[in-house]
Each structure stands twice: as C-alpha cells, then as structure tokens.
Short mmCIF file of C-alpha atoms in Angstrom, two decimals:
data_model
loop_
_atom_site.label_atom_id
_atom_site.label_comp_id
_atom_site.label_asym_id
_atom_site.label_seq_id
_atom_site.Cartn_x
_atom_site.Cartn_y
_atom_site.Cartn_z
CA UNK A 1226 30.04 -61.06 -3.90
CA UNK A 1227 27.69 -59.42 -6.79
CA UNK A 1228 29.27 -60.42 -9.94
CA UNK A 1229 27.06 -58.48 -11.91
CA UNK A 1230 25.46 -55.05 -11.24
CA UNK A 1231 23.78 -52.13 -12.63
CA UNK A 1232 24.98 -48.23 -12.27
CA UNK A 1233 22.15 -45.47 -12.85
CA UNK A 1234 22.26 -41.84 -12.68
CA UNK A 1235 19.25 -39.12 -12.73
CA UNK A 1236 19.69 -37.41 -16.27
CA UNK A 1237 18.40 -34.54 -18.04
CA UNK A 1238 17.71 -32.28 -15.10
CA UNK A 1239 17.91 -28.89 -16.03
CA UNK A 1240 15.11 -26.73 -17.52
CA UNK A 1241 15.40 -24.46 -21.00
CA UNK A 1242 18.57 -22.62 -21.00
CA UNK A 1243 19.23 -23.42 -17.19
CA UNK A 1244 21.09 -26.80 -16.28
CA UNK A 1245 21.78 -28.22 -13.00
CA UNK A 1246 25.01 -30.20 -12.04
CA UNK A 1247 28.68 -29.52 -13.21
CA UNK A 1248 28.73 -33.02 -15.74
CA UNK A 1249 27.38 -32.84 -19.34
CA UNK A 1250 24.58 -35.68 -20.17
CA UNK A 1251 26.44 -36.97 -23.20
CA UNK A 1252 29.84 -37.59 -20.62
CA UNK A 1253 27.64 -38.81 -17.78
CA UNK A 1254 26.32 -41.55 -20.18
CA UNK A 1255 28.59 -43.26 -21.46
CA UNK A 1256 29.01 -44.48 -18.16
CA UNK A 1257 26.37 -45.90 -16.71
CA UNK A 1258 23.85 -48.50 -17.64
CA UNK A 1259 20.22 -47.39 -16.93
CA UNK A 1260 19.27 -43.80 -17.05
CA UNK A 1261 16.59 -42.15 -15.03
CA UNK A 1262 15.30 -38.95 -17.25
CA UNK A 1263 13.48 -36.14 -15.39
CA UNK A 1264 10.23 -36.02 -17.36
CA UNK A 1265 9.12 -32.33 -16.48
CA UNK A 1266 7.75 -31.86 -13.55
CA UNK A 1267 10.88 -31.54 -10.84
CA UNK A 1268 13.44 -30.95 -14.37
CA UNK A 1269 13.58 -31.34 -17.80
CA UNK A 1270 11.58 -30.28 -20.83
CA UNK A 1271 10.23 -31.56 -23.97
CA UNK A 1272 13.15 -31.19 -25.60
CA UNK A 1273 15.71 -32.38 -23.05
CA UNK A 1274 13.69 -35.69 -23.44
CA UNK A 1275 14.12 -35.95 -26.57
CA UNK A 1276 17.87 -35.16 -26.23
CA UNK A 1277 18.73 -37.60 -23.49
CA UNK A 1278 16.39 -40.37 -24.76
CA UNK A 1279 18.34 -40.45 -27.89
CA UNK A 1280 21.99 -40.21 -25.97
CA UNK A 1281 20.23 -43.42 -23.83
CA UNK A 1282 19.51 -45.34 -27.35
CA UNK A 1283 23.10 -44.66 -28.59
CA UNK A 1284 24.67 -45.54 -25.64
CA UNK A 1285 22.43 -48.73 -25.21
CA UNK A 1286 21.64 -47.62 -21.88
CA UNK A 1287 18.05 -48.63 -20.06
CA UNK A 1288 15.72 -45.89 -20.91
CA UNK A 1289 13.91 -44.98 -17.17
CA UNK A 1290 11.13 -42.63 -16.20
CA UNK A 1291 12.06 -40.57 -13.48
CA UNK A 1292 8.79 -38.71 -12.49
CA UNK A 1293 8.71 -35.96 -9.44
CA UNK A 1294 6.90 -33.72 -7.54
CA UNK A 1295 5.49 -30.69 -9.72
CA UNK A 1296 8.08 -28.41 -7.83
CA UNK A 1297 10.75 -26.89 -10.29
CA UNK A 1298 11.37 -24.02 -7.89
CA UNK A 1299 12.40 -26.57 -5.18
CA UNK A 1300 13.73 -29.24 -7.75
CA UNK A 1301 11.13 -31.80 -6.28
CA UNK A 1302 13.05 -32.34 -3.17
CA UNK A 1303 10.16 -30.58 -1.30
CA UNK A 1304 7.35 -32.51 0.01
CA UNK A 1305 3.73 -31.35 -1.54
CA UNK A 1306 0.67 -32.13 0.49
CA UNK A 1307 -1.80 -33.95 -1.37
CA UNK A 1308 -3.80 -37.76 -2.23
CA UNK A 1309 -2.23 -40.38 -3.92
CA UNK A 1310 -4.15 -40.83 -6.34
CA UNK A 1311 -3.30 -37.57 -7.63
CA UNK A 1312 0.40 -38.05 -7.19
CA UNK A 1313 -0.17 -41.44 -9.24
CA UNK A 1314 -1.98 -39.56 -12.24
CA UNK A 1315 1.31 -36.70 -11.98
CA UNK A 1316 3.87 -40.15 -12.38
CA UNK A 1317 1.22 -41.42 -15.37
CA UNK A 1318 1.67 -38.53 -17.61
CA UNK A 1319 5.26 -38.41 -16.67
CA UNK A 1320 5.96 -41.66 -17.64
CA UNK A 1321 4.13 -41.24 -20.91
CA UNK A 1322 6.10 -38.27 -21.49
CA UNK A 1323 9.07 -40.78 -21.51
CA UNK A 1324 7.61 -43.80 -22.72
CA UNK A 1325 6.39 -41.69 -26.35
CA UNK A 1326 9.64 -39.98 -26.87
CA UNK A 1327 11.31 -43.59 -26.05
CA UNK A 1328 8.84 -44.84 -29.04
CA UNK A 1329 10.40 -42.09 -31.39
CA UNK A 1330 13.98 -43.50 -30.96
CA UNK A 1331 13.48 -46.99 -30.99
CA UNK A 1332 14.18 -47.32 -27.41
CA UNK A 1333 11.80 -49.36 -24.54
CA UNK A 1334 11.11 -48.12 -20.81
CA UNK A 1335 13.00 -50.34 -19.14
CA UNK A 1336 12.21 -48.77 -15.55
CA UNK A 1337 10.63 -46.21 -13.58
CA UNK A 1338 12.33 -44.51 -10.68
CA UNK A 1339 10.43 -41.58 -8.64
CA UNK A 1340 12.63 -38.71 -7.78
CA UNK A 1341 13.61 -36.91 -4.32
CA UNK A 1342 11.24 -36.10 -1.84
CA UNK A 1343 8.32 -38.70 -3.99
CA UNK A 1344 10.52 -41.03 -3.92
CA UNK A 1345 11.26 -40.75 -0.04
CA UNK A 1346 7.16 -40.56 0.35
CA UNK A 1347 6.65 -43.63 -1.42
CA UNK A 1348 9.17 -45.43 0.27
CA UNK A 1349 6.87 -44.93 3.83
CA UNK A 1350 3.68 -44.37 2.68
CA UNK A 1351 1.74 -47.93 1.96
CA UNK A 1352 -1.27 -46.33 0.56
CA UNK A 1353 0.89 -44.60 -2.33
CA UNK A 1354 3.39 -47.45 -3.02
CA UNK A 1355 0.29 -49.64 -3.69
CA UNK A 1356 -1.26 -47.49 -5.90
CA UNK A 1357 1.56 -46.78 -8.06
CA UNK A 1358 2.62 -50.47 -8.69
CA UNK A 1359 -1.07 -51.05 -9.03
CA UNK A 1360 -0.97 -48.12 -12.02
CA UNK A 1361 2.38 -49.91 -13.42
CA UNK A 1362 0.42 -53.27 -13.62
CA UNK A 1363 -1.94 -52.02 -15.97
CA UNK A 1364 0.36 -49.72 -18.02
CA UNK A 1365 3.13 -51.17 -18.42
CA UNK A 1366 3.73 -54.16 -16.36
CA UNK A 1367 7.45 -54.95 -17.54
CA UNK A 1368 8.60 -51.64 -16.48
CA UNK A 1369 11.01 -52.49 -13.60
CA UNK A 1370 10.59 -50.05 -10.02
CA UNK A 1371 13.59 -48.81 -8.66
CA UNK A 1372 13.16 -48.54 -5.24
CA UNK A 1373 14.93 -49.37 -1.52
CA UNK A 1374 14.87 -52.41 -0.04
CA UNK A 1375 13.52 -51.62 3.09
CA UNK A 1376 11.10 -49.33 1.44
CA UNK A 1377 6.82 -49.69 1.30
CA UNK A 1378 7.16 -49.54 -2.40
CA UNK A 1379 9.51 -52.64 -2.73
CA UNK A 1380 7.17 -54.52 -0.36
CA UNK A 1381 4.23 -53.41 -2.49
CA UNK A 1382 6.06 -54.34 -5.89
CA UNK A 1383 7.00 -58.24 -4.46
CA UNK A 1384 3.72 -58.79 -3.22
CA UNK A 1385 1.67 -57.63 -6.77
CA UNK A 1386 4.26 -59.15 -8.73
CA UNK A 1387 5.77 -56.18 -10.54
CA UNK A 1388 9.66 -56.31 -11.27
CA UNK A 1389 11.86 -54.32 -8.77
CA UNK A 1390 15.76 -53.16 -8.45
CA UNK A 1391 16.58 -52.26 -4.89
CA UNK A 1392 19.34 -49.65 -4.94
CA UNK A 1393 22.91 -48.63 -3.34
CA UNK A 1394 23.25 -44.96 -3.01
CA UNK A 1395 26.77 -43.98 -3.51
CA UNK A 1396 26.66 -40.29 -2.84
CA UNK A 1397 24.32 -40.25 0.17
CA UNK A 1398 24.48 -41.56 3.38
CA UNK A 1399 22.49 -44.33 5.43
CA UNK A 1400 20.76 -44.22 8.77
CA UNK A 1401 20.62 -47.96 11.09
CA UNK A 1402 16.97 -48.48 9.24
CA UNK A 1403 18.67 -49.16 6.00
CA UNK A 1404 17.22 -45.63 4.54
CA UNK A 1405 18.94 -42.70 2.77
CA UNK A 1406 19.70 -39.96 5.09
CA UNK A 1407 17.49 -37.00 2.92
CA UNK A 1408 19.05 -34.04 1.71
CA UNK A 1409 18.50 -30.83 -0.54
CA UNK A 1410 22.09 -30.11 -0.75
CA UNK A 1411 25.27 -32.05 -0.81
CA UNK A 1412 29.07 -31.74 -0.15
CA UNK A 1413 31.05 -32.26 -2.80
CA UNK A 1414 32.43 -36.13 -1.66
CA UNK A 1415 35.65 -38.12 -2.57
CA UNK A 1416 35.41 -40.17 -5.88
CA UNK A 1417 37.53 -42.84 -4.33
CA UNK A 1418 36.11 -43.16 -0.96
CA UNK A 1419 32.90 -43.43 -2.74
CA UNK A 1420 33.60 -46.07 -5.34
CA UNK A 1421 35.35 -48.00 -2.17
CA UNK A 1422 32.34 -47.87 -0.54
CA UNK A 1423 30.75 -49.34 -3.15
CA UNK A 1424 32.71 -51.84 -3.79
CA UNK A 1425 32.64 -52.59 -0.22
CA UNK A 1426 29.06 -52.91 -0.22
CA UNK A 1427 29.00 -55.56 -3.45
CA UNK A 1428 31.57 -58.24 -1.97
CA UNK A 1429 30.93 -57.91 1.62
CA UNK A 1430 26.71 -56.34 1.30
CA UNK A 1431 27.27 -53.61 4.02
CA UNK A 1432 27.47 -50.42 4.15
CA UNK A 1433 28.79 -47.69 7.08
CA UNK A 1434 25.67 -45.44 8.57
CA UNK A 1435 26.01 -42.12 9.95
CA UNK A 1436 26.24 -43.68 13.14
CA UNK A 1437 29.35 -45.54 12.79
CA UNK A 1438 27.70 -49.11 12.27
CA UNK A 1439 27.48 -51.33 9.54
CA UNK A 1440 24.77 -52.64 8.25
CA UNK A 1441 23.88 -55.02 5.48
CA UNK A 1442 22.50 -53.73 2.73
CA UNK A 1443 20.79 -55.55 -0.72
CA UNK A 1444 20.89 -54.18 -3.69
CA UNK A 1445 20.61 -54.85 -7.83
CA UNK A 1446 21.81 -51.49 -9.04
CA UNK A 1447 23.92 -48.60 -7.75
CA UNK A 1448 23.18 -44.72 -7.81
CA UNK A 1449 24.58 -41.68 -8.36
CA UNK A 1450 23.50 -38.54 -8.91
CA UNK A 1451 23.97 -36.18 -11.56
CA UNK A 1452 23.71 -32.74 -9.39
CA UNK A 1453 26.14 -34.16 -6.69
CA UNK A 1454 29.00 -32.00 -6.99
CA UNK A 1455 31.91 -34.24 -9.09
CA UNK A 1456 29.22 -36.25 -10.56
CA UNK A 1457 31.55 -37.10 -13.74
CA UNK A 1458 35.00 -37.86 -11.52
CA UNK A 1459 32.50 -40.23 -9.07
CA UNK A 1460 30.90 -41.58 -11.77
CA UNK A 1461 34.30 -42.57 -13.42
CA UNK A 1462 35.76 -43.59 -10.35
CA UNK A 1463 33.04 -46.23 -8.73
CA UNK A 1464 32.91 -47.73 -13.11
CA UNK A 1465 36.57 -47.82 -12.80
CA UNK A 1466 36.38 -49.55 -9.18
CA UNK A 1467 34.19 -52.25 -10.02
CA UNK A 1468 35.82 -53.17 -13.42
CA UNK A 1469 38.67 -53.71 -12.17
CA UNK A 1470 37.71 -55.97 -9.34
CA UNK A 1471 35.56 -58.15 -11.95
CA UNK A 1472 32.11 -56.87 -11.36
CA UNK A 1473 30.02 -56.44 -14.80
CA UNK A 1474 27.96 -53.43 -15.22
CA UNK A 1475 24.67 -54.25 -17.46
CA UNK A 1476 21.02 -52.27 -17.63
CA UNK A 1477 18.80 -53.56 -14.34
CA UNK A 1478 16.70 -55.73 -16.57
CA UNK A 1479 19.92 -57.73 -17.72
CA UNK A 1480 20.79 -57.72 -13.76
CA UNK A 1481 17.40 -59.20 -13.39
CA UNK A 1482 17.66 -61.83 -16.28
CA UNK A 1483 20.72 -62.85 -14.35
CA UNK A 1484 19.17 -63.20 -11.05
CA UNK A 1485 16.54 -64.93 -12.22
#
C-alpha cells in the first residue's frame, strides 16, 4: 500500500497559436504535483515556458524539464537516428531552457523527464542512459530522473547515484516486460477505469498487460498525459480516486524525502 505518491502530467505542449490536447494548462495544474514542461524541441515555445513555469510556481507544483526529440512535425514521438552524445547536448539546452525561466519565477528544477520516442530510447539504450545521468551529475545533480523501472536509464541513475522516480502510466498500456506499450495516438479511455487501475496498482503494486496478466509493477509517481483525449476528466478522476482511499499526493522530491 503506497501511502504517499506523486501525479505528473506533460504540460505546455503546443507551439505559437497551435495547442495540442482538449485540457487548458491552468485546469490541468491544479491537479497534479510535478509538471513536466515541453522545452521546445517536440512542443512549446519561449513563451509557453514562461507561462506554465509561472502556473507551476503558483500552484506549488515540481517544476520538470521535459526535453524531446527535435521533431515538432511528429511531436517527438518519432525516433531520429543519431549519437548520444548529440541527443545529450539537445536535453542540455533543453533543460536550461527550463531551468533559467524556473530562475525568473522563483521556482527550482525539481526533475527531468525525456519525452516520447527519447524517452522510450533511453529506456533500452545503455550507452545513452549513461550519458545523460552522467550530464545530470555535473549540471545539476539534485534534479530527480523520471524514468521506468525496468528501464536502462533507472539502472544507470541507481548505479551513479543520481535521484530517480520510477513511474505508473495511467493512460497507456503495459506489455509482460514491465514496459509501456508505445503509441502516437490514443483512444480516448474511461476516467474511472483508469483511476481504478491506479489505485489498483498503489495497494496491491500490479498492473493488467495487454496480455491479460498481471504483473507487479514499482513506482514513486503516476502519469498522465496532457494530449490523451479527456486529459482533465482522467486527471480529476485518478486525484479524486486516490484521495479518497487515503493516498497523499506531494511533488516526487517530497515522495522521495518520504522514502528515504
């Protein structure tokens, strides 16, 4: 039974005058607890940043980097063929994009979480998980990684001694390895059967594949994503859920403090 847990959503993903996802920013946070804010490359622009950072420091909600693939056109959910050390210098300057406009409004990076398709390279690809937490070590060391548990970057993270949160996806589903089943584009799912399954997954630590089995699953913070179609009623709905059944929701690094 997790008595305490975090909730994060990807914010700020939309582009000038185009947006993506039915929910508003402002609605989205107020409930949630850590915040991961596209920094320009997949979404967002300068002045989304600044927007969202701000909502993040009002709402005393963790301020996260949320760095992509350079891939607006395919919203970073398509892979891009290239070194990691090139990938890690495209997460440095998105971070700092972040980190600076955190500075301006008083707010710390709490965390950084790569987005989509980096974030499913990272999780199998030693070479780049290593780098990356090597690159957070000497930047900013505190900054927690979201990541999977089962994934190359969480490995990497325990062994060099940077902070991690494992997630719990809410809106996507799991294969037997204890990985997110990848997708571009996503039904529009129940808000209850969601926050059940989440729920589910906090007192009893499993969660249903696409295969029928259940598996256990570890987590520190639970996701949900701001494009899913619903975003706002599954957002409300999985808050509501685990209120009610006792479970606080705090920022990952209070999760951590906790654990600790």
């Amino acid at each position: 039974m997790r008595g305490i847990i975090d909730l994060n959503c990807d914010m700020g993903e939309g582009f000038g005058h185009w947006t993506l996802g039915e929910a508003a920013d402002e609605e989205l946070m107020a409930l949630i607890s850590s915040a991961n804010i596209a920094a320009g490359f997949h979404a967002g622009d300068p002045n989304s940043m600044d927007r969202v950072v701000k909502l993040a420091q009002q709402h005393g909600v963790g301020l996260g980097a949320h760095p992509g693939y350079n891939d607006l056109q395919g919203f970073g959910r398509r892979y891009i063929r290239t070194n990691s050390e090139e990938l890690v210098n495209d997460i440095v300057y998105q971070i700092g994009a972040i980190r600076e406009f955190g500075r301006r409004h008083g707010i710390p990076l709490q965390h950084v979480k790569p987005h989509g398709a980096l974030y499913m390279e990272a999780a199998v690809n030693e070479e780049l998980s290593r780098l990356m937490i090597d690159m957070l070590r000497k930047t900013c060391g505190e900054a927690i990684i979201f990541c999977m548990g089962m994934s190359k970057t969480y490995e990497a993270a325990k062994r060099m001694g940077q902070p991690a949160v494992r997630e719990f996806f809410a809106d996507r589903d799991y294969d037997e390895s204890g990985s997110i089943v990848f997708a571009r584009k996503v039904a529009r799912p129940d808000p209850q059967a969601i926050a059940e399954k989440c729920l589910r997954a906090c007192q009893q630590g499993v969660v249903r594949t696409v295969t029928g089995k259940d598996i256990e699953i570890e987590f520190e913070s639970i996701c949900f994503h701001s494009d899913t179609p619903g975003a706002l009623e599954n957002g409300k709905a999985i808050r509501a859920t685990l209120i009610e059944n006792g479970i606080t929701i705090a920022p990952a690094a209070t999760v951590l403090e906790n654990l600790a």
